[in-house]
Amino acid sequence: MILGLTYPTAGEIEVLGQPVGSLAARAQVGFLPETFRFHDWLTASELLHFHARLARVPADIRAERVRELLALVGLSDRVGDRLSTFSKGMMQRVGLAQALVGEPRLVILDEPTSALDPIGRRDVRDRIRELGEQGVTVFLNSHLLSEVEQVCDRVAIIDHGAIVAEGKLDTLLSAQEIEIRAGDGAEAAARQALGDAEIRALNGRLRVRVANDDETAILVQRIVEAGVPVYDVRQVGDSLEDLFVRVAERGDV
Amino acid sequence: MSTHLIAFFTLREALRRRVVLAAALLTFGYLVLYGVGVWFGYRDLQDTPGGPPGLTEGVVNLMLVGGLWSLNFIASVLAVFLSVGALAGEVDQGTLHAIAARPVRRSEIVLGKFVGFTLMLAVFIGVSAGLMILIVAVITGQIVGASWSGPLLMLLASMLLIGLALAGSSRLSPLPNGVIVFTLYSTALIGGVIEQIGDVLESAVMFNIGIFSSVLVPTRAIWDMASAQLAAGGFAGELSAGPFGASNPPSGWMLLIAFLHLALTLGFALRAFERRDF
């Protein structure tokens, strides 16, 4: 919809201050489709030149831009080769260069590393971070949550077409889980202390979701006050994947 | 406007994908075969004494119109094959996504493709029909069919098919679209034959069926106009009717209907493609 490829059934969208789908909006957007299929009779250089012209890149800087971008994605040695001879990974890299050819202010990357090897993935992650540093907004759509965690500032989780969690990554992940090893009666004391908090007993240990460190302190204090010995308390790291699974399965953040 | 970019891109794709090369090679082979046929046919005609006046002229004319009829058929097939998957086919393959996301109007994509295919067909018809007229002129010493209107009408017939195929392609994937366009094309072809038989038998129903098919898809009617332009008058004109053209060429109204048809199909293609989701 941001790209004007599908139409909204209701409501209005603005992209960089322009109505969605308008030429002015699309002129500022770069896009790497998930399928990254391009006309394979073109050479890498021809593809970028064609897209540069469509994106209205001035003629005098076009050749330079194309050269730079092909170098950026590591395809300098394949400039004149037809895309039909490219591997999937190379196709995805030339697709990334294509997305950047119009110097967009917003880049939409749909699964940009799905065909890349680990080194290629790291390269793309570095490129995304560089774009972010240059003030370009990168919209990364990915199922690789570790990748999202590594490059994104803000995250939205979409389940069945609706945003179920959205916000800055560190805020979303600030809710943490602690594991407590304590004597009998710890679970009852914890429930009394935190009420409806999520508490699970696991192999004689308690797993409790807390909002912050203060809650942890209060919880431990209450268990001790109830006369239950506490042997060990440690934080269990929460990853984006944990968050995703929790949100998708139970609908809470 | 990016129409010229898309048109140029479409042309280049056909060149690069060797569509043009294959068509050129096959047409060259056909022209050689045709030249040999005309040469032997003309020699036999010279050896046969007698016959009504104007027989030689008529047969030469018939040979040219027949040859051009085949070229027109090849052009029609080429037009359908090139354009039948031009929109939906590319959307299905995903090759149009990155292009449509650029600051390019959907209408520019449709018109660019139409212009690209039309230019390609113009070159194909211009070169091959020109060569065919030249072959006949060199072998027989008679210059027949040397008018612009004949080949231009042939181009119009191809443009009608491109418009029809693009209209279908804005919604349908290549296979069903191809089936529909070829069926309509065949309907027009058969309709023309029924019209001719109706004319001979003086059957109003058959005649009207033919007219109706021509309005539905005017390709055959436009060819009939082209062949009437290519044929000389009198006996030669009578002779070159029959399988390759109507004995009564369609009226000028048919030209108007053809342009209306083109406007309608292109209009539909533009509108439907504008509204579709990728």
Short mmCIF file of C-alpha atoms in Angstrom, two decimals:
data_model
loop_
_atom_site.label_atom_id
_atom_site.label_comp_id
_atom_site.label_asym_id
_atom_site.label_seq_id
_atom_site.Cartn_x
_atom_site.Cartn_y
_atom_site.Cartn_z
CA MET A 1 0.00 0.00 0.00
CA ILE A 2 2.83 2.39 0.82
CA LEU A 3 4.14 1.70 -2.68
CA GLY A 4 0.77 2.07 -4.37
CA LEU A 5 0.77 -1.60 -5.42
CA THR A 6 -2.42 -2.41 -3.52
CA TYR A 7 -5.24 -0.11 -2.61
CA PRO A 8 -6.58 0.53 0.88
CA THR A 9 -10.22 -0.49 1.35
CA ALA A 10 -10.72 2.31 3.85
CA GLY A 11 -8.83 5.15 5.47
CA GLU A 12 -6.02 7.38 4.30
CA ILE A 13 -2.26 6.98 4.32
CA GLU A 14 0.41 9.59 3.94
CA VAL A 15 3.97 8.74 2.99
CA LEU A 16 6.55 11.44 3.76
CA GLY A 17 3.78 14.01 3.72
CA GLN A 18 2.38 12.88 0.36
CA PRO A 19 -0.80 10.90 -0.31
CA VAL A 20 -0.08 7.19 -0.59
CA GLY A 21 0.52 5.91 -4.11
CA SER A 22 1.07 9.40 -5.53
CA LEU A 23 4.05 9.89 -7.84
CA ALA A 24 5.55 12.36 -5.36
CA ALA A 25 5.37 9.74 -2.61
CA ARG A 26 6.78 6.97 -4.77
CA ALA A 27 9.63 9.19 -5.98
CA GLN A 28 11.01 9.12 -2.42
CA VAL A 29 10.65 5.40 -1.82
CA GLY A 30 12.92 2.49 -2.72
CA PHE A 31 11.60 -1.06 -2.75
CA LEU A 32 13.09 -4.54 -2.75
CA PRO A 33 10.25 -7.02 -3.34
CA GLU A 34 10.27 -10.31 -1.48
CA THR A 35 10.32 -12.21 -4.77
CA PHE A 36 13.23 -10.08 -6.09
CA ARG A 37 12.39 -11.13 -9.64
CA PHE A 38 13.75 -8.83 -12.32
CA HIS A 39 13.85 -9.04 -16.12
CA ASP A 40 16.70 -11.48 -16.42
CA TRP A 41 17.64 -10.51 -19.97
CA LEU A 42 19.08 -7.27 -18.55
CA THR A 43 22.60 -6.92 -17.26
CA ALA A 44 23.11 -5.69 -13.69
CA SER A 45 24.17 -2.30 -14.97
CA GLU A 46 21.20 -2.04 -17.39
CA LEU A 47 18.73 -2.87 -14.63
CA LEU A 48 20.10 -0.11 -12.42
CA HIS A 49 20.24 2.39 -15.29
CA PHE A 50 16.62 1.62 -16.18
CA HIS A 51 15.47 2.08 -12.59
CA ALA A 52 17.59 5.21 -12.25
CA ARG A 53 15.76 6.70 -15.23
CA LEU A 54 12.37 5.66 -13.85
CA ALA A 55 13.37 7.20 -10.51
CA ARG A 56 14.33 10.40 -12.34
CA VAL A 57 17.98 10.36 -11.37
CA PRO A 58 19.67 13.17 -13.39
CA ALA A 59 21.49 11.82 -16.45
CA ASP A 60 24.88 13.27 -15.51
CA ILE A 61 25.15 11.39 -12.21
CA ARG A 62 23.42 8.18 -13.28
CA ALA A 63 26.50 6.23 -14.38
CA GLU A 64 28.39 7.17 -11.24
CA ARG A 65 25.46 6.20 -8.99
CA VAL A 66 25.11 2.83 -10.69
CA ARG A 67 28.81 2.13 -10.35
CA GLU A 68 28.81 3.07 -6.66
CA LEU A 69 25.79 0.95 -5.82
CA LEU A 70 27.09 -2.12 -7.63
CA ALA A 71 30.33 -1.72 -5.68
CA LEU A 72 28.34 -1.30 -2.47
CA VAL A 73 26.59 -4.65 -2.94
CA GLY A 74 29.79 -6.35 -4.07
CA LEU A 75 28.88 -6.86 -7.72
CA SER A 76 31.51 -4.63 -9.35
CA ASP A 77 32.95 -7.58 -11.22
CA ARG A 78 29.55 -8.62 -12.66
CA VAL A 79 28.38 -5.25 -13.98
CA GLY A 80 27.98 -6.40 -17.59
CA ASP A 81 26.66 -9.89 -16.86
CA ARG A 82 23.08 -10.79 -17.56
CA LEU A 83 20.86 -11.35 -14.54
CA SER A 84 19.95 -14.79 -15.95
CA THR A 85 23.47 -15.90 -14.97
CA PHE A 86 23.08 -14.62 -11.39
CA SER A 87 22.57 -16.78 -8.32
CA LYS A 88 19.64 -16.03 -6.02
CA GLY A 89 21.92 -14.25 -3.59
CA MET A 90 23.40 -12.06 -6.33
CA MET A 91 19.91 -11.29 -7.58
CA GLN A 92 18.92 -10.18 -4.10
CA ARG A 93 22.01 -7.98 -3.84
CA VAL A 94 21.38 -6.33 -7.21
CA GLY A 95 17.79 -5.88 -6.01
CA LEU A 96 19.05 -4.02 -2.96
CA ALA A 97 21.14 -1.75 -5.19
CA GLN A 98 18.02 -1.20 -7.33
CA ALA A 99 16.05 -0.16 -4.24
CA LEU A 100 18.68 2.45 -3.39
CA VAL A 101 19.23 3.86 -6.88
CA GLY A 102 16.85 6.81 -6.50
CA GLU A 103 18.39 8.00 -3.21
CA PRO A 104 15.13 7.27 -1.39
CA ARG A 105 14.17 8.72 1.99
CA LEU A 106 12.22 5.59 2.77
CA VAL A 107 13.42 2.11 1.82
CA ILE A 108 11.10 -0.88 2.03
CA LEU A 109 12.95 -4.16 2.20
CA ASP A 110 10.83 -7.29 2.11
CA GLU A 111 12.86 -10.22 3.47
CA PRO A 112 16.09 -8.74 2.05
CA THR A 113 18.42 -11.50 3.22
CA SER A 114 16.36 -14.61 2.54
CA ALA A 115 18.73 -15.83 -0.19
CA LEU A 116 22.00 -14.67 1.31
CA ASP A 117 24.78 -16.56 3.06
CA PRO A 118 25.87 -15.44 6.56
CA ILE A 119 28.47 -13.02 5.18
CA GLY A 120 25.95 -11.54 2.76
CA ARG A 121 23.48 -11.15 5.60
CA ARG A 122 25.96 -9.31 7.71
CA ASP A 123 26.78 -7.03 4.77
CA VAL A 124 23.11 -6.20 4.28
CA ARG A 125 22.68 -5.54 8.01
CA ASP A 126 25.64 -3.17 7.88
CA ARG A 127 24.14 -1.40 4.86
CA ILE A 128 20.81 -1.00 6.67
CA ARG A 129 22.56 0.48 9.71
CA GLU A 130 24.50 2.87 7.47
CA LEU A 131 21.28 3.98 5.81
CA GLY A 132 19.78 4.60 9.22
CA GLU A 133 22.78 6.71 10.17
CA GLN A 134 22.30 8.73 6.98
CA GLY A 135 18.76 9.56 8.05
CA VAL A 136 17.02 7.15 5.71
CA THR A 137 14.07 5.27 7.18
CA VAL A 138 14.34 1.58 6.47
CA PHE A 139 11.21 -0.49 6.67
CA LEU A 140 12.43 -4.03 7.18
CA ASN A 141 9.92 -6.83 6.85
CA SER A 142 11.40 -10.06 8.07
CA HIS A 143 10.71 -13.38 9.74
CA LEU A 144 14.33 -13.54 10.87
CA LEU A 145 13.80 -12.01 14.28
CA SER A 146 17.45 -12.05 15.30
CA GLU A 147 18.08 -9.89 12.24
CA VAL A 148 15.33 -7.48 13.22
CA GLU A 149 16.72 -7.34 16.73
CA GLN A 150 20.15 -6.46 15.42
CA VAL A 151 19.21 -3.62 13.09
CA CYS A 152 15.85 -2.15 14.03
CA ASP A 153 15.09 0.73 16.39
CA ARG A 154 11.35 0.25 16.31
CA VAL A 155 9.45 -2.97 15.87
CA ALA A 156 5.87 -3.82 15.06
CA ILE A 157 4.55 -7.35 15.29
CA ILE A 158 1.72 -8.11 12.88
CA ASP A 159 -0.51 -11.08 13.49
CA HIS A 160 -3.32 -11.89 11.05
CA GLY A 161 -3.05 -8.46 9.48
CA ALA A 162 -3.29 -6.47 12.71
CA ILE A 163 -0.49 -4.82 14.68
CA VAL A 164 -0.42 -6.61 18.03
CA ALA A 165 2.70 -4.98 19.47
CA GLU A 166 4.56 -1.89 18.43
CA GLY A 167 7.24 0.34 19.88
CA LYS A 168 10.91 0.90 20.42
CA LEU A 169 12.77 -2.37 20.63
CA ASP A 170 14.35 -1.72 24.05
CA THR A 171 10.98 -0.70 25.52
CA LEU A 172 9.28 -3.77 24.13
CA LEU A 173 11.97 -6.01 25.51
CA SER A 174 12.23 -4.24 28.89
CA ALA A 175 9.63 -6.49 30.45
CA GLN A 176 11.72 -9.32 31.78
CA GLU A 177 11.46 -12.68 33.32
CA ILE A 178 13.22 -13.74 36.46
CA GLU A 179 13.92 -17.22 37.71
CA ILE A 180 13.82 -17.85 41.45
CA ARG A 181 15.08 -20.89 43.28
CA ALA A 182 13.42 -20.89 46.70
CA GLY A 183 11.92 -23.16 49.33
CA ASP A 184 8.36 -24.52 49.50
CA GLY A 185 5.59 -21.93 49.50
CA ALA A 186 7.44 -19.52 47.24
CA GLU A 187 4.77 -19.74 44.53
CA ALA A 188 1.94 -18.85 46.92
CA ALA A 189 3.95 -15.95 48.32
CA ALA A 190 4.75 -14.70 44.84
CA ARG A 191 1.12 -14.84 43.80
CA GLN A 192 0.16 -12.94 46.87
CA ALA A 193 2.79 -10.32 46.11
CA LEU A 194 2.14 -9.80 42.42
CA GLY A 195 -1.45 -10.87 42.04
CA ASP A 196 -2.20 -11.53 38.40
CA ALA A 197 1.41 -11.56 37.21
CA GLU A 198 2.48 -14.44 35.07
CA ILE A 199 4.03 -17.06 37.33
CA ARG A 200 5.10 -20.52 36.31
CA ALA A 201 6.64 -23.27 38.36
CA LEU A 202 9.37 -25.02 36.45
CA ASN A 203 11.56 -27.85 37.78
CA GLY A 204 11.24 -26.58 41.35
CA ARG A 205 12.00 -23.03 40.21
CA LEU A 206 9.66 -20.13 39.67
CA ARG A 207 9.54 -18.16 36.47
CA VAL A 208 7.96 -14.76 37.01
CA ARG A 209 7.41 -11.93 34.53
CA VAL A 210 8.19 -8.58 36.07
CA ALA A 211 7.85 -5.12 34.61
CA ASN A 212 11.09 -3.77 36.09
CA ASP A 213 13.81 -4.22 38.71
CA ASP A 214 11.70 -2.68 41.49
CA GLU A 215 9.13 -5.39 41.06
CA THR A 216 11.89 -7.99 41.36
CA ALA A 217 13.05 -6.45 44.66
CA ILE A 218 9.52 -6.37 46.07
CA LEU A 219 8.88 -9.93 45.00
CA VAL A 220 12.02 -11.27 46.69
CA GLN A 221 11.29 -9.27 49.81
CA ARG A 222 7.74 -10.68 50.08
CA ILE A 223 8.91 -14.27 49.63
CA VAL A 224 11.51 -13.81 52.37
CA GLU A 225 8.92 -12.12 54.62
CA ALA A 226 6.67 -15.18 54.14
CA GLY A 227 9.44 -17.23 55.73
CA VAL A 228 10.47 -18.99 52.54
CA PRO A 229 14.22 -19.19 51.92
CA VAL A 230 15.47 -17.72 48.63
CA TYR A 231 18.60 -19.46 47.26
CA ASP A 232 19.04 -17.86 43.89
CA VAL A 233 17.50 -15.10 41.73
CA ARG A 234 18.56 -14.43 38.17
CA GLN A 235 17.27 -12.61 35.16
CA VAL A 236 16.29 -14.63 32.15
CA GLY A 237 16.98 -12.72 28.94
CA ASP A 238 13.95 -11.97 26.79
CA SER A 239 14.51 -12.05 23.06
CA LEU A 240 12.33 -10.65 20.32
CA GLU A 241 11.48 -14.23 19.49
CA ASP A 242 10.13 -14.80 23.03
CA LEU A 243 8.13 -11.62 22.71
CA PHE A 244 6.81 -12.65 19.31
CA VAL A 245 5.76 -16.11 20.46
CA ARG A 246 4.11 -14.69 23.57
CA VAL A 247 2.24 -12.07 21.58
CA ALA A 248 1.22 -14.41 18.81
CA GLU A 249 0.12 -17.21 21.14
CA ARG A 250 -1.44 -15.32 23.98
CA GLY A 251 -1.92 -11.84 22.67
CA ASP A 252 -0.17 -10.05 25.55
CA VAL A 253 2.97 -7.91 25.52
CA MET B 1 6.15 10.83 -18.62
CA SER B 2 7.78 7.44 -18.65
CA THR B 3 5.78 5.93 -21.53
CA HIS B 4 8.75 6.13 -23.89
CA LEU B 5 10.97 4.41 -21.30
CA ILE B 6 8.55 1.49 -21.03
CA ALA B 7 8.09 1.39 -24.83
CA PHE B 8 11.84 1.33 -25.39
CA PHE B 9 12.20 -1.30 -22.66
CA THR B 10 9.52 -3.45 -24.34
CA LEU B 11 11.27 -3.18 -27.70
CA ARG B 12 14.61 -4.03 -26.19
CA GLU B 13 13.14 -7.04 -24.40
CA ALA B 14 11.83 -8.44 -27.69
CA LEU B 15 15.22 -7.87 -29.35
CA ARG B 16 17.13 -9.38 -26.45
CA ARG B 17 14.83 -12.34 -26.01
CA ARG B 18 15.37 -13.14 -29.68
CA VAL B 19 11.65 -12.87 -30.42
CA VAL B 20 12.50 -10.49 -33.24
CA LEU B 21 15.39 -12.64 -34.42
CA ALA B 22 13.20 -15.76 -34.56
CA ALA B 23 10.44 -13.88 -36.39
CA ALA B 24 12.96 -12.33 -38.80
CA LEU B 25 14.61 -15.66 -39.60
CA LEU B 26 11.31 -17.46 -40.15
CA THR B 27 9.96 -14.61 -42.26
CA PHE B 28 13.16 -14.56 -44.29
CA GLY B 29 12.74 -18.29 -44.93
CA TYR B 30 9.12 -17.72 -45.87
CA LEU B 31 10.06 -14.90 -48.26
CA VAL B 32 12.66 -17.08 -49.97
CA LEU B 33 10.09 -19.82 -50.40
CA TYR B 34 7.58 -17.27 -51.61
CA GLY B 35 10.05 -15.83 -54.13
CA VAL B 36 10.73 -19.29 -55.54
CA GLY B 37 6.97 -19.91 -55.82
CA VAL B 38 6.34 -16.61 -57.59
CA TRP B 39 9.25 -17.22 -59.95
CA PHE B 40 8.01 -20.64 -61.05
CA GLY B 41 4.39 -19.53 -61.10
CA TYR B 42 5.18 -16.54 -63.26
CA ARG B 43 7.29 -18.64 -65.65
CA ASP B 44 4.43 -21.13 -66.11
CA LEU B 45 2.05 -18.25 -66.66
CA GLN B 46 4.31 -16.87 -69.38
CA ASP B 47 4.42 -20.28 -71.06
CA THR B 48 0.62 -20.55 -71.18
CA PRO B 49 -0.73 -18.81 -74.24
CA GLY B 50 -4.23 -17.39 -74.47
CA GLY B 51 -6.58 -16.66 -71.59
CA PRO B 52 -8.66 -13.57 -70.98
CA PRO B 53 -6.95 -10.18 -71.10
CA GLY B 54 -5.47 -9.14 -67.79
CA LEU B 55 -4.99 -12.77 -66.63
CA THR B 56 -1.27 -12.33 -65.98
CA GLU B 57 -1.86 -9.14 -64.09
CA GLY B 58 -4.62 -10.79 -62.06
CA VAL B 59 -2.55 -13.84 -61.14
CA VAL B 60 0.43 -11.70 -60.12
CA ASN B 61 -1.89 -9.63 -57.99
CA LEU B 62 -3.39 -12.77 -56.49
CA MET B 63 0.07 -14.06 -55.64
CA LEU B 64 0.93 -10.81 -53.88
CA VAL B 65 -2.32 -10.56 -51.94
CA GLY B 66 -2.03 -14.24 -50.96
CA GLY B 67 1.53 -13.68 -49.77
CA LEU B 68 0.57 -10.63 -47.80
CA TRP B 69 -2.38 -12.53 -46.30
CA SER B 70 0.14 -14.98 -44.82
CA LEU B 71 2.30 -12.11 -43.56
CA ASN B 72 -0.77 -10.55 -42.00
CA PHE B 73 -1.50 -13.86 -40.28
CA ILE B 74 2.08 -14.09 -38.95
CA ALA B 75 1.84 -10.48 -37.75
CA SER B 76 -1.45 -11.26 -35.98
CA VAL B 77 0.03 -14.30 -34.23
CA LEU B 78 3.10 -12.27 -33.27
CA ALA B 79 0.91 -9.46 -31.90
CA VAL B 80 -1.08 -11.87 -29.73
CA PHE B 81 1.96 -13.82 -28.50
CA LEU B 82 3.87 -10.68 -27.60
CA SER B 83 1.12 -8.95 -25.68
CA VAL B 84 -0.97 -11.75 -24.19
CA GLY B 85 1.06 -11.94 -20.98
CA ALA B 86 2.35 -8.38 -20.95
CA LEU B 87 0.53 -7.20 -17.83
CA ALA B 88 -0.92 -10.00 -15.68
CA GLY B 89 1.86 -12.39 -16.68
CA GLU B 90 4.48 -9.97 -15.42
CA VAL B 91 2.53 -9.24 -12.25
CA ASP B 92 2.29 -12.99 -11.57
CA GLN B 93 6.02 -13.42 -12.19
CA GLY B 94 6.79 -10.48 -9.92
CA THR B 95 8.90 -8.68 -12.52
CA LEU B 96 6.58 -5.67 -12.60
CA HIS B 97 6.55 -4.97 -8.85
CA ALA B 98 9.77 -2.98 -8.63
CA ILE B 99 8.82 -1.01 -11.76
CA ALA B 100 5.26 -0.22 -10.66
CA ALA B 101 6.60 1.03 -7.31
CA ARG B 102 8.58 3.71 -9.14
CA PRO B 103 7.07 7.13 -9.84
CA VAL B 104 5.44 5.71 -12.97
CA ARG B 105 1.71 5.82 -13.69
CA ARG B 106 0.05 2.50 -14.34
CA SER B 107 -1.32 4.03 -17.55
CA GLU B 108 2.26 4.73 -18.67
CA ILE B 109 3.07 1.05 -18.27
CA VAL B 110 0.06 0.00 -20.38
CA LEU B 111 0.59 2.66 -23.06
CA GLY B 112 4.36 2.07 -23.11
CA LYS B 113 3.80 -1.61 -23.80
CA PHE B 114 1.20 -0.82 -26.46
CA VAL B 115 3.54 1.61 -28.22
CA GLY B 116 6.47 -0.83 -27.95
CA PHE B 117 4.53 -3.74 -29.47
CA THR B 118 3.05 -1.48 -32.17
CA LEU B 119 6.50 -0.22 -33.19
CA MET B 120 7.73 -3.78 -33.35
CA LEU B 121 4.83 -4.85 -35.57
CA ALA B 122 5.26 -1.72 -37.71
CA VAL B 123 8.87 -2.66 -38.43
CA PHE B 124 7.92 -6.29 -39.04
CA ILE B 125 5.06 -5.47 -41.42
CA GLY B 126 6.92 -2.61 -43.12
CA VAL B 127 10.05 -4.63 -43.84
CA SER B 128 8.41 -7.95 -44.76
CA ALA B 129 5.59 -6.45 -46.88
CA GLY B 130 8.09 -4.12 -48.57
CA LEU B 131 10.36 -7.06 -49.39
CA MET B 132 7.43 -9.08 -50.69
CA ILE B 133 6.28 -6.27 -53.01
CA LEU B 134 9.89 -5.92 -54.14
CA ILE B 135 10.22 -9.65 -54.82
CA VAL B 136 7.08 -9.63 -56.97
CA ALA B 137 8.22 -6.47 -58.79
CA VAL B 138 11.68 -7.86 -59.54
CA ILE B 139 10.43 -11.26 -60.74
CA THR B 140 7.41 -10.14 -62.75
CA GLY B 141 8.37 -6.59 -63.64
CA GLN B 142 4.96 -5.49 -62.35
CA ILE B 143 4.68 -3.09 -59.48
CA VAL B 144 1.49 -3.97 -57.63
CA GLY B 145 0.35 -3.13 -54.16
CA ALA B 146 2.85 -0.32 -53.81
CA SER B 147 0.70 1.86 -51.58
CA TRP B 148 1.03 2.85 -47.96
CA SER B 149 -2.60 2.18 -47.11
CA GLY B 150 -2.36 -1.63 -47.46
CA PRO B 151 0.50 -2.19 -44.97
CA LEU B 152 -0.91 0.53 -42.69
CA LEU B 153 -4.24 -1.29 -42.54
CA MET B 154 -2.35 -4.52 -41.80
CA LEU B 155 -0.69 -2.70 -38.90
CA LEU B 156 -4.08 -1.50 -37.69
CA ALA B 157 -5.32 -5.12 -37.65
CA SER B 158 -2.33 -6.07 -35.48
CA MET B 159 -2.92 -3.07 -33.22
CA LEU B 160 -6.51 -4.24 -32.68
CA LEU B 161 -5.18 -7.58 -31.46
CA ILE B 162 -2.58 -5.92 -29.22
CA GLY B 163 -5.34 -3.76 -27.69
CA LEU B 164 -7.56 -6.79 -27.18
CA ALA B 165 -4.75 -8.86 -25.64
CA LEU B 166 -3.71 -6.01 -23.33
CA ALA B 167 -7.32 -5.55 -22.20
CA GLY B 168 -7.48 -9.24 -21.31
CA SER B 169 -4.02 -9.18 -19.77
CA SER B 170 -5.02 -6.44 -17.34
CA ARG B 171 -7.09 -9.07 -15.53
CA LEU B 172 -6.40 -12.56 -16.87
CA SER B 173 -3.25 -14.63 -16.75
CA PRO B 174 -1.62 -15.42 -20.11
CA LEU B 175 -3.18 -18.82 -20.82
CA PRO B 176 -6.90 -17.98 -20.50
CA ASN B 177 -6.25 -14.60 -22.10
CA GLY B 178 -4.53 -16.24 -25.07
CA VAL B 179 -7.38 -18.71 -25.50
CA ILE B 180 -9.96 -15.90 -25.45
CA VAL B 181 -8.07 -13.62 -27.85
CA PHE B 182 -7.43 -16.44 -30.34
CA THR B 183 -11.03 -17.56 -30.14
CA LEU B 184 -12.23 -14.03 -30.89
CA TYR B 185 -9.69 -13.71 -33.71
CA SER B 186 -10.89 -17.01 -35.20
CA THR B 187 -14.52 -15.88 -34.82
CA ALA B 188 -13.74 -12.83 -36.93
CA LEU B 189 -11.94 -15.02 -39.49
CA ILE B 190 -14.78 -17.54 -39.76
CA GLY B 191 -17.32 -14.70 -39.64
CA GLY B 192 -15.71 -13.26 -42.75
CA VAL B 193 -16.09 -16.58 -44.59
CA ILE B 194 -19.73 -16.89 -43.48
CA GLU B 195 -20.32 -13.33 -44.67
CA GLN B 196 -18.88 -14.17 -48.10
CA ILE B 197 -20.98 -17.33 -48.42
CA GLY B 198 -24.02 -15.35 -47.25
CA ASP B 199 -23.25 -12.81 -49.94
CA VAL B 200 -23.13 -15.47 -52.65
CA LEU B 201 -26.23 -17.33 -51.38
CA GLU B 202 -27.97 -14.04 -50.72
CA SER B 203 -28.64 -15.17 -47.17
CA ALA B 204 -29.26 -12.12 -44.99
CA VAL B 205 -28.78 -14.11 -41.76
CA MET B 206 -25.35 -15.41 -42.76
CA PHE B 207 -24.38 -12.00 -44.04
CA ASN B 208 -25.41 -10.34 -40.78
CA ILE B 209 -23.55 -12.94 -38.70
CA GLY B 210 -20.46 -11.98 -40.66
CA ILE B 211 -21.05 -8.28 -40.08
CA PHE B 212 -21.62 -8.92 -36.37
CA SER B 213 -18.33 -10.84 -36.07
CA SER B 214 -16.55 -7.95 -37.83
CA VAL B 215 -17.92 -5.46 -35.34
CA LEU B 216 -16.97 -7.78 -32.45
CA VAL B 217 -13.38 -8.09 -33.68
CA PRO B 218 -12.73 -6.04 -36.84
CA THR B 219 -9.38 -7.72 -37.74
CA ARG B 220 -10.75 -9.64 -40.71
CA ALA B 221 -12.71 -6.64 -42.01
CA ILE B 222 -9.61 -4.46 -41.79
CA TRP B 223 -7.65 -7.08 -43.72
CA ASP B 224 -10.39 -7.09 -46.35
CA MET B 225 -9.93 -3.34 -46.68
CA ALA B 226 -6.17 -3.81 -46.93
CA SER B 227 -6.50 -6.46 -49.63
CA ALA B 228 -8.87 -4.23 -51.58
CA GLN B 229 -6.20 -1.52 -51.46
CA LEU B 230 -3.54 -3.97 -52.60
CA ALA B 231 -5.58 -5.50 -55.40
CA ALA B 232 -5.74 -3.85 -58.79
CA GLY B 233 -9.18 -3.13 -60.19
CA GLY B 234 -11.19 -5.09 -62.73
CA PHE B 235 -10.46 -8.74 -63.37
CA ALA B 236 -7.41 -8.74 -61.12
CA GLY B 237 -9.52 -7.47 -58.25
CA GLU B 238 -12.15 -10.17 -58.83
CA LEU B 239 -9.48 -12.83 -58.94
CA SER B 240 -7.71 -11.76 -55.78
CA ALA B 241 -10.93 -11.80 -53.77
CA GLY B 242 -12.01 -15.31 -52.81
CA PRO B 243 -9.95 -16.78 -49.98
CA PHE B 244 -7.81 -13.74 -49.31
CA GLY B 245 -10.35 -10.96 -49.28
CA ALA B 246 -14.00 -10.02 -49.59
CA SER B 247 -15.55 -9.51 -53.01
CA ASN B 248 -17.20 -6.41 -51.57
CA PRO B 249 -14.65 -4.57 -49.44
CA PRO B 250 -16.09 -3.18 -46.20
CA SER B 251 -17.23 0.41 -46.17
CA GLY B 252 -15.26 3.25 -44.60
CA TRP B 253 -17.44 2.86 -41.51
CA MET B 254 -15.43 -0.22 -40.65
CA LEU B 255 -12.38 1.99 -40.16
CA LEU B 256 -14.31 4.06 -37.64
CA ILE B 257 -15.49 0.90 -35.87
CA ALA B 258 -11.90 -0.35 -35.77
CA PHE B 259 -10.62 2.83 -34.14
CA LEU B 260 -13.53 2.78 -31.71
CA HIS B 261 -12.69 -0.86 -30.93
CA LEU B 262 -9.08 0.07 -30.26
CA ALA B 263 -10.12 2.97 -28.03
CA LEU B 264 -12.47 0.70 -26.08
CA THR B 265 -10.00 -2.14 -25.53
CA LEU B 266 -7.15 0.22 -24.59
CA GLY B 267 -9.50 2.19 -22.36
CA PHE B 268 -10.52 -1.01 -20.61
CA ALA B 269 -6.88 -2.11 -20.24
CA LEU B 270 -5.94 1.28 -18.72
CA ARG B 271 -8.88 1.32 -16.35
CA ALA B 272 -8.65 -2.29 -15.21
CA PHE B 273 -4.88 -2.20 -14.76
CA GLU B 274 -5.11 1.08 -12.86
CA ARG B 275 -7.46 -0.52 -10.35
CA ARG B 276 -5.94 -3.92 -9.87
CA ASP B 277 -3.98 -4.92 -6.81
CA PHE B 278 -0.55 -6.40 -7.37
#
